Amino acid sequence: MKQNLKLRTLIIAIIFGVLFFLINIFSKHETSTLGIIGKSVLAALVFALLYYTLFALLNTPERKFKFGVTIPIAMLLGIILGAIVATIKIGIIVGLVVGIIAGYVWEFIANKSGNGGK
């Protein structure tokens, strides 16, 4: 499973990086090709890290349920609060982090109580 996930992550990250490069090269906002290549590689690496982390995290149906509930709620609240203070990007990041932490707290509490979160 892990080897399959690593290969899938690599392939999708390469595709994402190439598409990111093509979109930016054809938009003509930046004239430096080296800068666009650097941004594309960085975007592909960040995407690969997030993709691998997400799918390694959601390896059981119970975890899919827990994180599938907490992450969207926290993201929505983060976006709303970010819009109120005019920093939506920071709100998205904070919402994602809070959602992941909330999922782990839910899992920790469920394991402590011994019923598996049901």
mmCIF file of C-alpha atoms in Angstrom:
data_model
loop_
_atom_site.group_PDB
_atom_site.id
_atom_site.type_symbol
_atom_site.label_atom_id
_atom_site.label_comp_id
_atom_site.label_asym_id
_atom_site.label_seq_id
_atom_site.Cartn_x
_atom_site.Cartn_y
_atom_site.Cartn_z
ATOM 1 C CA MET A 1 0.000 0.000 0.000
ATOM 2 C CA LYS A 2 2.745 2.481 0.973
ATOM 3 C CA GLN A 3 4.759 1.767 -2.187
ATOM 4 C CA ASN A 4 1.648 2.209 -4.328
ATOM 5 C CA LEU A 5 0.873 5.481 -2.533
ATOM 6 C CA LYS A 6 4.425 6.761 -3.068
ATOM 7 C CA LEU A 7 4.316 5.973 -6.787
ATOM 8 C CA ARG A 8 0.870 7.538 -7.198
ATOM 9 C CA THR A 9 2.025 10.623 -5.275
ATOM 10 C CA LEU A 10 5.081 11.002 -7.501
ATOM 11 C CA ILE A 11 3.107 10.680 -10.739
ATOM 12 C CA ILE A 12 0.355 13.084 -9.689
ATOM 13 C CA ALA A 13 2.876 15.620 -8.326
ATOM 14 C CA ILE A 14 4.782 15.592 -11.626
ATOM 15 C CA ILE A 15 1.560 16.111 -13.571
ATOM 16 C CA PHE A 16 0.581 18.919 -11.192
ATOM 17 C CA GLY A 17 3.990 20.576 -11.548
ATOM 18 C CA VAL A 18 3.880 20.425 -15.351
ATOM 19 C CA LEU A 19 0.347 21.840 -15.455
ATOM 20 C CA PHE A 20 1.323 24.572 -12.999
ATOM 21 C CA PHE A 21 4.293 25.455 -15.211
ATOM 22 C CA LEU A 22 2.221 25.512 -18.395
ATOM 23 C CA ILE A 23 -0.486 27.691 -16.889
ATOM 24 C CA ASN A 24 2.078 30.172 -15.605
ATOM 25 C CA ILE A 25 4.198 30.232 -18.764
ATOM 26 C CA PHE A 26 1.170 30.950 -20.958
ATOM 27 C CA SER A 27 -0.233 33.623 -18.635
ATOM 28 C CA LYS A 28 2.838 35.833 -19.346
ATOM 29 C CA HIS A 29 2.680 37.591 -15.978
ATOM 30 C CA GLU A 30 6.287 36.755 -15.201
ATOM 31 C CA THR A 31 9.054 36.938 -17.789
ATOM 32 C CA SER A 32 11.653 34.857 -15.939
ATOM 33 C CA THR A 33 11.396 31.228 -17.035
ATOM 34 C CA LEU A 34 13.768 30.159 -14.265
ATOM 35 C CA GLY A 35 11.455 31.766 -11.688
ATOM 36 C CA ILE A 36 8.458 29.943 -13.118
ATOM 37 C CA ILE A 37 10.356 26.632 -13.059
ATOM 38 C CA GLY A 38 11.299 27.233 -9.418
ATOM 39 C CA LYS A 39 7.730 28.025 -8.453
ATOM 40 C CA SER A 40 6.482 24.970 -10.352
ATOM 41 C CA VAL A 41 8.930 22.651 -8.582
ATOM 42 C CA LEU A 42 8.025 24.159 -5.226
ATOM 43 C CA ALA A 43 4.292 23.818 -5.950
ATOM 44 C CA ALA A 44 4.776 20.186 -7.016
ATOM 45 C CA LEU A 45 6.733 19.401 -3.836
ATOM 46 C CA VAL A 46 4.119 20.999 -1.590
ATOM 47 C CA PHE A 47 1.331 19.210 -3.458
ATOM 48 C CA ALA A 48 3.169 15.870 -3.138
ATOM 49 C CA LEU A 49 3.677 16.395 0.582
ATOM 50 C CA LEU A 50 0.026 17.272 1.165
ATOM 51 C CA TYR A 51 -1.226 14.435 -1.064
ATOM 52 C CA TYR A 52 0.944 11.805 0.628
ATOM 53 C CA THR A 53 0.115 13.070 4.112
ATOM 54 C CA LEU A 54 -3.608 13.123 3.437
ATOM 55 C CA PHE A 55 -3.820 9.632 1.991
ATOM 56 C CA ALA A 56 -1.459 8.157 4.584
ATOM 57 C CA LEU A 57 -3.631 9.773 7.243
ATOM 58 C CA LEU A 58 -6.911 8.406 5.893
ATOM 59 C CA ASN A 59 -5.989 4.730 5.877
ATOM 60 C CA THR A 60 -9.026 3.343 7.749
ATOM 61 C CA PRO A 61 -12.782 3.957 7.407
ATOM 62 C CA GLU A 62 -12.952 5.283 10.986
ATOM 63 C CA ARG A 63 -10.259 7.864 10.276
ATOM 64 C CA LYS A 64 -11.945 8.837 7.022
ATOM 65 C CA PHE A 65 -15.117 9.564 8.976
ATOM 66 C CA LYS A 66 -13.387 11.485 11.769
ATOM 67 C CA PHE A 67 -11.208 13.632 9.533
ATOM 68 C CA GLY A 68 -13.956 13.914 6.913
ATOM 69 C CA VAL A 69 -16.080 15.642 9.526
ATOM 70 C CA THR A 70 -13.501 17.773 11.321
ATOM 71 C CA ILE A 71 -11.444 19.107 8.395
ATOM 72 C CA PRO A 72 -14.331 20.580 6.321
ATOM 73 C CA ILE A 73 -15.922 22.198 9.378
ATOM 74 C CA ALA A 74 -12.617 23.715 10.490
ATOM 75 C CA MET A 75 -11.814 24.831 6.927
ATOM 76 C CA LEU A 76 -15.195 26.547 6.614
ATOM 77 C CA LEU A 77 -14.749 28.327 9.932
ATOM 78 C CA GLY A 78 -11.186 29.285 8.970
ATOM 79 C CA ILE A 79 -12.334 30.724 5.644
ATOM 80 C CA ILE A 80 -15.131 32.698 7.310
ATOM 81 C CA LEU A 81 -12.823 34.079 9.998
ATOM 82 C CA GLY A 82 -10.139 34.764 7.389
ATOM 83 C CA ALA A 83 -12.627 36.709 5.292
ATOM 84 C CA ILE A 84 -13.648 38.765 8.312
ATOM 85 C CA VAL A 85 -10.050 39.827 8.994
ATOM 86 C CA ALA A 86 -9.188 40.031 5.246
ATOM 87 C CA THR A 87 -6.681 37.149 5.204
ATOM 88 C CA ILE A 88 -8.434 34.232 3.544
ATOM 89 C CA LYS A 89 -5.184 32.383 2.749
ATOM 90 C CA ILE A 90 -4.175 32.347 6.391
ATOM 91 C CA GLY A 91 -7.713 31.304 7.329
ATOM 92 C CA ILE A 92 -7.488 28.307 4.986
ATOM 93 C CA ILE A 93 -4.157 27.204 6.433
ATOM 94 C CA VAL A 94 -5.323 27.661 10.014
ATOM 95 C CA GLY A 95 -8.566 25.820 9.245
ATOM 96 C CA LEU A 96 -6.669 22.861 7.798
ATOM 97 C CA VAL A 97 -4.315 22.657 10.770
ATOM 98 C CA VAL A 98 -7.153 22.993 13.284
ATOM 99 C CA GLY A 99 -9.160 20.326 11.429
ATOM 100 C CA ILE A 100 -6.277 17.861 11.537
ATOM 101 C CA ILE A 101 -5.645 18.572 15.214
ATOM 102 C CA ALA A 102 -9.364 18.164 15.985
ATOM 103 C CA GLY A 103 -9.396 14.814 14.170
ATOM 104 C CA TYR A 104 -6.438 13.579 16.201
ATOM 105 C CA VAL A 105 -8.025 14.811 19.426
ATOM 106 C CA TRP A 106 -11.238 12.967 18.511
ATOM 107 C CA GLU A 107 -9.227 9.815 17.807
ATOM 108 C CA PHE A 108 -7.278 10.198 21.073
ATOM 109 C CA ILE A 109 -10.462 10.619 23.116
ATOM 110 C CA ALA A 110 -12.105 7.659 21.360
ATOM 111 C CA ASN A 111 -9.099 5.436 22.038
ATOM 112 C CA LYS A 112 -9.004 6.535 25.684
ATOM 113 C CA SER A 113 -12.675 5.678 26.170
ATOM 114 C CA GLY A 114 -12.136 2.319 24.479
ATOM 115 C CA ASN A 115 -15.120 2.356 22.132
ATOM 116 C CA GLY A 116 -13.282 3.436 18.984
ATOM 117 C CA GLY A 117 -15.256 6.659 18.587
ATOM 118 C CA LYS A 118 -18.636 5.065 18.038
#
